[in-house]
Amino acid sequence: MTDQVIDVTDLRRSYTGGFEAVRGTSFTVGRGELFALLGTNGAGKTSTLEVLEGLARPTGGTVRVLGHDPYRERAAVRPRTGVMLQEGGFPSELTVDETARMWANCTSGARATADVLASVGLSGRGGVRVKQLSGGEKRRLDLAMALIGDPEVLFLDEPTTGLDAEGRRETWDLVRALRDQGTTVLLTTHYLEEAEQLADRLAILHEGRIAATGRVADVVASQPSQISFELPDGYFPGDLPPLAQLGVTGHDVQGRTLRLRTDELQRAATALLTWAKDTGVELRRLDVRAASLEEAFLQIAKDATNEKETVR
Amino acid sequence: MSATATPTTGPRGPGSARSAALTTPACRLLALARAELTLLGRAKGTLFAALFVPLVVPFTMKSTVKNMDLDGTGLSMGSVLLPSAIAFSLLFAVYSALVSVYAARREELVLKRLRTGEVRDVEILAGAALPSVAIGLVQSLVLMGMCAALLDVGTPGAAHYVVLGLLLGLVMFPLLAAVTSIVSRSVESAQVMVMPLLFASLLGSGATLPLEVMPDKLASVCELLPLSPVIALIRGGWTGELGAGEGLRAILIAVAWIALGVFAVKRWFRWEPRR
C-alpha cells in the first residue's frame, strides 16, 4: 500500500457570492514528498490549501490528511501538521520571544523556542516587537512557528513571497532539509523557479482546475521545445524543407519571425542548420530553446484561455 | 485518536524521538491569556478605560442618586450605586474592551492563524477574554468592598444571588462582545458598534436609573435587556428583597441571553476579515 499523506478527490470550493474558486481538483501527496501547487494569483491555490489545513469545509469532493478529515477530525490532525499562512497572524505588539512562547505552549511536543528561532535566523531578535520586524523576518517567524511542533506534514502558502534573493535561498535550504528528514511538504508558489528547485512533483492550477501535474521533468517533457529565427530576405516558410520531415509539430509566423515547435529538438535543429548551410543563408536572431517549466506554464495558461474563448 | 505518530514510516528528525505529549486545554488557554494580558498592558488607552471608568464614574453619580425619590422602593444610596458600579465594570472593562480585542485579533489574522493549530475555537475566544474577565471580577470585588466601606450598604441579604448575578454577567458580556465584533470590521468600527448596547444598558437596565423608579410598562420591557437581570440579582441579592420568583425570572433572562450569544457566535462569528 502506498502511504498517501494527503488525498484530494474532486475538490470543489465555492464562496458565498457564488464564485467557484476550486473546480474539481484531485491529487495525492505521498509521505516524505514535496508537492508544489503552482499557479497565478486567483488560480485557487490558497482556496485549496485552506481546505487541507482544515480552515474551511469543501463545497464538494473529499479531502484526507493523514487519513482524517482535517475539518471535522481536527483534534486528530492538528498535532501532526504545521501551517504557514500567506500573511501574518501574530499580534504586532508582542515580541518575537513572547509570540514563540505562546505558540509553543499551544503546540504538542514543541521544540525549544530558542532552537526554532535560531533555525530561521532570528536569534538575537527575540526582544523585538513583531511590528518592527522586516517583511522577510516576519515570514521567517511565521515559518518557525509552523515548524515548532516538528510536524509530519507542512503546509506553506507562498513561503518566500516578500523575501529577498538571499532569504529565499535560505528558506529553500531549510525546506529541503525538512524534506530530507522525511517531512511531507505541500507548498504553493507563483515562482516557477521555486517549484522547479524544490518540488518532487507539482500541479499547475489554472482557474480552479489542475492543468498539468506530475514530476517537474514530466510536465516539462509534455511541452514542445522551440526554435525561432528571422526568415532571410526573400525567403518564405514554404522555402524550407517540409516541416514534418524536420520533426516539427507546429509553427507560427509573426512578421519575419518564424517559430517552430518540436518534440525532437536535436533532429529539428540539425536539419534546419544543415538546410541553412546548404542554401547559404544566415538565420538571424536564431533561438533554440529546450522546453522549460516556464514555457510549459505559459503554454498551459494560454491553452486554457484559448479553450475558454472557443467554448464561448 | 492515536497518540503515536506513526514512527514506522520514513525517517524523521531527531525531534520525533521525543515523547509526543499532547497539550492540554488548560495549558493552551493560559498561554493565550498570558499573551493577551501582555497585549492589554501595552494598550494604554484600553487599559486606562477599563481600570479607571468603572472605579470612578459610579461615584460621580452620587449627587444624582441623592435627589432620586427612593422612598417606597426599598432602595438606598448604596444599593443603587453598588450595582451601577459593577455594571460599569462589565460594560467597560469586559464588554467594550473585548469587542476591540476580538476585532483587532481578527484584523491581524491572529484568529485565523490560531485556528490552524491545535487550539479549539472556544479556547481562542476564552483565552482572549480571560484577562478582561479577571479584571471585571477583581474590580467588582473591589467595588463591593469600597461600597461596603464608604456607603454603608451592609452585608448582602441573599449572597447567592449576588454571586450568581456577577458570574452570569462575566459569562454573558464576553459572549455579547464576540457577537458585537461580528459586525465590527475594524478596531475603529468596534468602538462605534459597542454604543447601542452600552447606551441601552446604561439607560434601561437599572445601572443609572433603577427600574423601580420607572413607569411599570417601560420597566417591564427594560427588564429583558441583557444587563437587567444581572443588576436585579446583585441589587436584590444585596438588599435581600428579591423573591424566589423574581430571582428565577432574572436567572432565566440571563441564561436566555447567554444561550442566544452562544448560538450567534457558533453561527456567525468570523475568524478572518472580510475581503
XYZ file of C-alpha atoms in Angstrom:
587
model
C 0.000 0.000 0.000
C 1.331 3.401 -0.853
C 1.445 5.764 2.061
C -0.670 8.720 0.956
C -0.425 11.555 3.430
C -2.668 13.931 1.507
C -5.530 12.717 -0.644
C -7.721 15.170 -2.531
C -10.586 13.871 -4.653
C -12.683 16.087 -6.900
C -12.381 19.030 -4.532
C -14.712 21.947 -5.113
C -14.939 25.154 -3.156
C -17.379 27.993 -3.714
C -17.650 31.240 -1.821
C -20.870 32.779 -0.565
C -21.043 35.126 -3.553
C -21.260 32.046 -5.782
C -17.704 32.293 -7.131
C -16.226 28.827 -7.565
C -12.530 29.080 -6.714
C -11.746 25.359 -6.903
C -13.496 23.360 -9.618
C -12.843 19.693 -9.130
C -9.173 19.089 -8.373
C -7.696 15.726 -7.444
C -4.166 14.896 -6.337
C -2.265 12.896 -3.771
C 0.940 13.541 -1.880
C 2.952 10.639 -0.536
C 4.866 10.532 2.715
C 8.089 12.494 2.579
C 7.198 14.065 -0.738
C 7.428 17.748 -1.557
C 4.483 18.765 -3.681
C 4.032 22.241 -5.157
C 0.801 23.889 -6.221
C 1.853 26.330 -8.877
C -0.402 28.973 -10.320
C -1.047 32.623 -10.972
C -2.899 34.775 -8.463
C -6.507 33.668 -8.293
C -5.786 30.184 -9.635
C -7.219 28.595 -6.484
C -4.002 27.725 -4.619
C -4.898 29.257 -1.275
C -8.527 28.160 -1.545
C -7.309 24.581 -1.951
C -4.783 24.872 0.843
C -7.303 26.283 3.333
C -9.436 23.183 2.926
C -6.409 20.942 3.524
C -5.463 22.968 6.579
C -8.962 22.369 7.926
C -9.882 26.047 7.964
C -12.760 25.616 5.544
C -15.193 22.913 4.572
C -15.117 21.774 0.945
C -18.235 22.535 -1.104
C -17.790 19.220 -2.860
C -15.436 16.254 -3.014
C -13.335 14.793 -0.226
C -10.055 15.689 1.411
C -7.991 13.467 3.692
C -4.868 14.468 5.591
C -3.082 11.629 7.396
C -6.237 9.606 6.821
C -8.558 12.087 8.527
C -10.985 14.816 7.521
C -8.982 17.915 8.507
C -12.128 19.954 9.199
C -14.216 17.532 11.204
C -11.443 15.490 12.800
C -9.384 18.479 13.750
C -8.081 17.102 17.031
C -6.608 14.066 15.248
C -4.842 16.066 12.553
C -3.626 19.304 14.119
C -0.939 17.921 16.432
C 0.743 16.451 13.335
C 0.571 19.378 10.913
C 2.291 22.737 10.685
C 0.840 25.661 8.762
C 2.252 28.883 7.395
C -0.427 31.212 6.066
C 0.117 33.556 3.183
C 0.380 36.516 5.509
C 0.730 37.419 9.132
C -1.214 36.103 12.029
C 0.757 37.312 15.027
C -0.154 40.228 17.285
C 2.029 43.143 16.238
C 2.607 44.337 19.805
C 4.076 41.067 21.069
C 7.805 40.439 20.866
C 9.272 37.527 18.918
C 10.005 35.649 22.163
C 6.517 36.213 23.531
C 4.973 35.045 20.263
C 7.130 31.921 20.217
C 6.316 31.127 23.846
C 2.592 31.482 23.230
C 2.760 29.286 20.166
C 4.971 26.674 21.845
C 2.571 26.353 24.768
C -0.262 25.727 22.313
C 1.630 23.026 20.393
C 2.153 19.379 21.329
C 5.773 18.321 21.623
C 7.057 21.828 20.880
C 10.799 22.308 20.412
C 12.714 24.826 22.488
C 11.761 28.252 21.160
C 15.394 29.425 21.021
C 16.328 26.494 18.751
C 13.441 27.079 16.387
C 14.120 30.805 16.150
C 17.800 30.078 15.533
C 16.919 27.663 12.719
C 15.300 30.502 10.773
C 17.988 33.034 11.646
C 16.017 35.025 14.183
C 18.419 34.576 17.101
C 19.037 37.890 18.747
C 15.713 39.299 17.549
C 13.755 37.797 20.457
C 13.111 41.112 22.179
C 11.853 42.882 19.063
C 8.137 43.519 18.602
C 6.574 41.758 15.634
C 5.526 45.100 14.115
C 9.184 46.176 13.970
C 10.348 43.103 12.038
C 11.068 43.432 8.339
C 8.789 41.654 5.872
C 11.310 38.863 5.473
C 11.771 38.448 9.216
C 8.010 38.190 9.661
C 7.892 35.394 7.077
C 10.700 33.586 8.874
C 8.928 33.924 12.237
C 5.849 32.500 10.558
C 7.867 29.572 9.238
C 9.440 28.987 12.656
C 6.011 28.760 14.277
C 4.882 26.288 11.617
C 7.913 24.126 12.455
C 7.790 24.385 16.232
C 5.915 21.115 16.766
C 8.083 19.107 14.350
C 5.122 18.435 12.074
C 4.811 15.365 9.865
C 3.009 17.453 7.286
C 3.853 21.042 6.498
C 1.600 23.437 4.584
C 3.392 26.501 3.253
C 1.356 29.164 1.479
C 3.778 31.216 -0.633
C 6.603 30.866 1.882
C 9.076 33.143 0.101
C 6.839 35.954 -1.107
C 8.378 39.194 0.119
C 11.806 37.678 0.749
C 14.945 38.933 -0.963
C 17.068 36.547 -3.037
C 19.225 35.510 -0.091
C 16.261 34.949 2.206
C 14.629 32.864 -0.494
C 17.698 30.640 -0.838
C 17.875 30.183 2.925
C 14.216 29.203 3.081
C 14.727 26.747 0.230
C 17.639 25.157 2.087
C 15.513 24.857 5.199
C 12.580 23.319 3.320
C 14.918 20.883 1.545
C 16.433 19.857 4.873
C 12.955 19.204 6.258
C 12.048 17.101 3.252
C 15.273 15.136 3.649
C 14.258 14.395 7.229
C 11.040 12.894 5.943
C 8.604 15.765 6.397
C 5.816 15.848 3.829
C 5.546 19.348 2.400
C 2.776 20.939 0.369
C 3.648 24.434 -0.781
C 2.017 26.959 -3.047
C 4.014 29.381 -5.097
C 3.790 31.586 -8.126
C 7.554 31.420 -8.579
C 8.342 28.847 -11.248
C 11.918 28.620 -10.096
C 10.795 27.745 -6.595
C 8.676 24.845 -7.810
C 11.464 23.707 -10.123
C 14.069 23.863 -7.353
C 12.103 22.218 -4.572
C 9.251 20.077 -5.800
C 9.344 16.324 -6.329
C 6.025 16.696 -8.062
C 3.806 19.619 -8.851
C 0.396 20.568 -10.135
C -0.214 23.639 -12.228
C -3.509 25.189 -11.200
C -5.399 27.363 -13.592
C -8.795 28.853 -12.803
C -9.521 26.282 -10.135
C -8.533 23.254 -12.214
C -5.344 21.258 -12.496
C -3.982 21.971 -15.960
C -0.938 19.722 -15.628
C 0.536 17.527 -12.952
C 3.440 15.191 -12.460
C 7.162 15.279 -11.824
C 8.762 18.541 -12.914
C 10.635 16.749 -15.711
C 7.448 15.085 -16.955
C 5.463 18.305 -17.030
C 8.294 19.966 -18.918
C 8.677 16.981 -21.276
C 4.999 17.158 -22.173
C 5.690 20.560 -23.705
C 7.415 21.066 -27.090
C 10.829 22.672 -27.495
C 11.072 25.751 -29.684
C 13.254 27.092 -32.455
C 12.769 30.647 -33.655
C 14.640 32.792 -36.166
C 14.157 35.591 -38.632
C 13.428 34.412 -42.170
C 16.194 35.549 -44.538
C 15.135 38.284 -47.023
C 13.318 36.858 -49.971
C 12.554 33.553 -48.231
C 9.155 32.287 -47.107
C 8.211 29.403 -44.786
C 7.395 27.371 -47.898
C 11.045 27.559 -48.966
C 12.103 25.423 -46.019
C 12.182 21.645 -46.314
C 8.795 20.085 -45.448
C 8.408 20.784 -41.735
C 7.137 17.314 -40.840
C 10.410 15.883 -42.155
C 12.283 18.113 -39.723
C 10.326 16.692 -36.830
C 8.430 19.952 -36.388
C 4.945 19.587 -34.950
C 3.696 23.132 -35.411
C 4.719 26.635 -36.339
C 3.603 30.224 -36.393
C 4.810 33.360 -38.125
C 4.964 36.816 -36.606
C 6.225 39.404 -39.050
C 9.521 37.964 -40.297
C 9.950 35.722 -37.269
C 9.191 32.045 -37.652
C 8.639 29.902 -34.561
C 8.798 26.121 -34.811
C 7.640 23.656 -32.151
C 9.169 20.218 -31.894
C 9.461 17.222 -29.609
C 12.792 16.286 -31.240
C 14.868 19.373 -30.737
C 18.233 17.985 -31.849
C 16.874 16.464 -35.054
C 14.902 19.582 -35.998
C 17.783 21.954 -35.210
C 20.310 19.867 -37.114
C 18.063 19.625 -40.177
C 17.354 23.338 -40.093
C 21.015 24.325 -39.772
C 22.035 21.892 -42.486
C 19.456 23.450 -44.798
C 20.764 26.944 -43.932
C 24.337 25.889 -44.644
C 23.420 24.186 -47.920
C 21.317 27.151 -49.023
C 23.933 29.617 -47.858
C 21.638 31.804 -45.792
C 22.120 33.263 -42.373
C 19.396 32.617 -39.757
C 19.416 35.859 -37.802
C 18.227 36.009 -34.190
C 18.316 32.242 -34.009
C 16.983 30.932 -30.710
C 16.949 27.224 -29.913
C 15.219 26.510 -26.658
C 14.520 23.264 -24.815
C 11.179 23.104 -23.055
C 11.245 24.638 -19.591
C 8.759 24.847 -16.796
C 8.241 28.477 -17.664
C 7.329 27.641 -21.259
C 5.079 24.878 -20.029
C 3.391 27.210 -17.569
C 2.803 29.957 -20.109
C 1.609 27.474 -22.710
C -0.857 25.876 -20.307
C -2.270 29.248 -19.313
C -2.549 30.194 -22.990
C -4.183 26.893 -23.979
C -6.704 27.160 -21.195
C -7.601 30.709 -22.181
C -7.979 29.791 -25.851
C -10.132 26.821 -24.944
C -12.413 29.028 -22.934
C -12.741 31.505 -25.770
C -13.597 28.704 -28.170
C -16.314 27.492 -25.846
C -17.793 30.963 -25.750
C -7.168 9.141 18.327
C -3.755 7.535 18.326
C -1.118 9.445 20.205
C 1.748 7.663 18.488
C 2.753 9.488 15.348
C 3.423 6.509 13.057
C 7.200 6.399 13.564
C 7.423 3.288 11.371
C 7.245 5.083 8.046
C 10.025 7.278 6.795
C 12.927 8.692 8.753
C 12.012 11.720 10.788
C 14.141 14.304 12.500
C 15.666 13.775 15.905
C 12.624 15.557 17.287
C 10.365 12.611 16.562
C 12.032 10.572 19.264
C 10.611 12.935 21.879
C 7.505 11.773 23.698
C 4.516 13.107 21.812
C 2.947 14.732 24.884
C -0.209 16.458 23.771
C -1.029 19.913 25.034
C -3.978 20.303 27.366
C -6.826 22.803 27.021
C -5.789 24.470 30.301
C -2.218 24.894 29.073
C -3.362 26.412 25.777
C -5.874 28.662 27.484
C -3.231 30.006 29.852
C -0.769 30.563 27.008
C -3.314 32.628 25.117
C -4.444 34.503 28.223
C -0.874 35.365 29.108
C -0.195 36.771 25.649
C -3.455 38.688 25.787
C -2.585 40.143 29.199
C 0.766 41.312 27.825
C -1.049 42.971 24.943
C -3.538 44.602 27.294
C -0.660 46.004 29.317
C 0.678 47.613 26.131
C -2.651 49.096 25.050
C -2.540 52.026 27.446
C -5.787 53.636 26.275
C -7.850 50.488 26.640
C -6.231 49.698 29.962
C -6.982 53.161 31.324
C -10.641 52.997 30.249
C -11.026 49.513 31.660
C -9.465 50.289 35.025
C -10.436 53.892 35.607
C -14.023 54.291 34.353
C -15.658 51.601 36.492
C -13.810 52.637 39.630
C -14.513 56.353 39.393
C -17.579 57.119 37.291
C -20.211 55.443 39.504
C -19.234 57.667 42.402
C -19.741 60.811 40.362
C -23.400 59.811 40.232
C -23.718 60.122 43.960
C -25.395 63.519 43.889
C -27.903 62.387 41.246
C -28.883 59.417 43.319
C -29.254 61.696 46.342
C -32.017 63.586 44.520
C -33.873 60.432 43.457
C -37.158 59.652 45.070
C -36.260 56.304 46.556
C -38.993 56.293 49.200
C -41.112 53.201 48.937
C -38.677 51.408 46.569
C -36.750 49.793 49.388
C -33.525 51.151 47.899
C -30.755 53.164 49.475
C -27.818 55.140 48.142
C -25.582 52.087 48.464
C -27.925 49.596 46.861
C -28.331 51.913 43.864
C -24.639 52.715 43.436
C -23.141 49.277 44.032
C -24.883 47.509 41.125
C -24.184 50.563 38.941
C -20.516 50.312 39.696
C -20.466 46.614 38.782
C -22.445 47.420 35.641
C -19.784 49.932 34.583
C -17.138 47.277 35.134
C -18.993 44.709 32.997
C -19.694 47.236 30.259
C -16.312 48.939 30.034
C -13.675 46.591 31.447
C -15.234 43.467 29.933
C -17.663 44.146 27.095
C -16.268 47.125 25.277
C -12.619 46.173 25.828
C -13.274 42.714 24.406
C -15.095 43.895 21.289
C -11.900 45.778 20.403
C -9.728 42.777 21.249
C -11.713 40.398 19.024
C -11.832 42.926 16.182
C -8.087 43.590 16.444
C -7.115 39.916 16.531
C -9.303 39.207 13.538
C -7.885 42.166 11.621
C -4.311 40.993 12.241
C -5.271 37.435 11.176
C -4.340 36.182 14.643
C -7.620 34.306 14.959
C -7.128 32.597 11.592
C -3.533 31.685 12.416
C -4.512 30.241 15.791
C -7.192 28.125 14.131
C -4.526 26.388 12.032
C -3.067 24.998 15.249
C -4.305 22.745 17.994
C -6.249 25.414 19.884
C -10.008 24.867 19.720
C -12.319 27.678 18.684
C -13.812 28.083 22.138
C -10.317 28.243 23.646
C -9.310 31.031 21.269
C -12.299 33.129 22.320
C -11.994 32.254 26.007
C -8.243 32.794 26.114
C -8.619 36.268 24.670
C -11.402 37.023 27.169
C -9.673 35.719 30.282
C -7.669 38.840 31.266
C -10.680 41.132 30.816
C -12.935 38.780 32.735
C -10.368 38.617 35.530
C -10.207 42.407 35.644
C -14.025 42.568 35.757
C -14.104 40.071 38.601
C -11.421 41.752 40.701
C -12.931 45.162 40.010
C -16.365 44.003 41.123
C -14.949 42.594 44.344
C -13.022 45.804 44.999
C -16.152 47.866 44.281
C -18.165 45.773 46.720
C -15.500 46.390 49.320
C -15.434 50.132 48.582
C -19.213 50.396 48.762
C -19.292 48.442 51.982
C -16.676 50.718 53.482
C -17.820 54.084 52.130
C -21.583 53.830 51.602
C -22.676 51.663 54.473
C -24.506 49.109 52.328
C -24.159 46.433 54.948
C -23.782 42.766 54.068
C -25.779 41.074 51.322
C -29.103 39.637 52.410
C -29.001 36.843 49.826
C -25.347 36.426 48.857
C -26.024 33.566 46.437
C -27.966 35.929 44.169
C -25.087 38.409 44.180
C -22.571 35.712 43.253
C -24.847 34.262 40.597
C -25.570 37.693 39.111
C -21.881 38.506 38.850
C -20.978 35.137 37.320
C -23.783 35.312 34.768
C -22.607 38.804 33.819
C -18.999 37.645 33.462
C -20.081 34.884 31.064
C -22.661 36.918 29.174
C -20.626 40.007 28.314
C -17.652 38.260 26.670
C -20.198 36.418 24.522
C -22.004 39.617 23.631
C -18.611 41.152 22.836
C -17.867 38.311 20.416
C -21.281 38.829 18.797
C -20.750 42.592 18.512
C -17.343 42.025 16.949
C -19.022 40.126 14.106
C -20.321 43.425 12.728
C -17.125 45.358 13.585
C -14.823 45.439 10.592
C -12.014 47.166 12.438
C -10.997 48.342 15.880
C -12.308 51.806 14.986
C -15.706 50.497 13.978
C -15.745 48.341 17.123
C -15.716 51.488 19.196
C -18.906 52.614 17.465
C -20.552 49.192 17.464
C -20.412 48.935 21.251
C -22.543 52.094 21.604
C -26.064 50.633 21.185
C -25.702 48.041 23.928
C -23.732 50.457 26.087
C -26.432 53.129 25.963
C -29.323 50.713 26.207
C -27.717 49.133 29.252
C -26.804 52.383 30.958
C -30.246 53.896 30.443
C -32.529 50.912 30.611
C -31.008 48.227 32.799
C -31.108 49.979 36.114
C -27.433 50.870 36.019
C -28.022 54.612 36.348
C -31.755 54.718 36.902
C -33.286 51.917 38.979
C -36.137 50.125 37.177
C -38.115 50.602 40.400
C -38.461 54.327 39.695
C -39.542 53.820 36.066
C -43.141 53.623 34.817
C -44.293 49.977 35.007
C -44.704 49.365 31.277
C -41.291 50.713 30.387
C -39.753 48.835 33.284
C -41.186 45.507 32.121
C -39.599 45.953 28.709
C -36.296 47.109 30.178
C -36.193 44.013 32.391
C -35.464 41.985 29.276
C -32.235 43.821 28.414
C -29.099 41.696 28.934
C -27.680 43.707 31.804
C -31.025 43.993 33.656
C -31.123 40.517 35.225
C -27.508 40.924 36.368
C -28.324 44.186 38.128
C -31.569 42.799 39.522
C -29.762 39.812 41.025
C -26.945 41.874 42.522
C -29.185 44.624 43.865
C -31.928 42.283 45.064
C -29.394 39.879 46.485
C -27.762 42.662 48.421
C -30.966 44.118 49.851
C -32.307 40.612 50.378
C -35.629 41.657 48.920
C -35.546 39.577 45.750
C -38.273 36.952 45.884
C -37.718 33.416 44.616
C -39.977 34.051 41.602
C -38.261 37.301 40.648
C -34.875 35.686 41.157
C -35.711 32.756 38.910
C -37.090 35.101 36.287
C -33.854 37.123 36.292
C -31.742 33.974 36.035
C -33.813 32.720 33.112
C -33.464 36.024 31.249
C -29.693 35.975 31.754
C -29.406 32.331 30.677
C -31.510 33.093 27.592
C -29.081 35.870 26.603
C -26.122 33.555 27.139
C -27.771 30.864 25.015
C -28.529 33.426 22.336
C -24.900 34.593 22.454
C -23.556 31.047 22.097
C -25.868 30.410 19.168
C -24.912 33.639 17.405
C -21.170 33.072 17.889
C -21.361 29.488 16.647
C -23.405 30.518 13.664
C -21.956 33.832 12.579
C -18.584 34.501 14.216
C -15.984 35.486 11.622
C -12.467 34.183 12.072
C -10.914 36.304 9.357
C -11.575 39.730 7.873
C -13.993 40.183 5.000
C -12.203 40.592 1.692
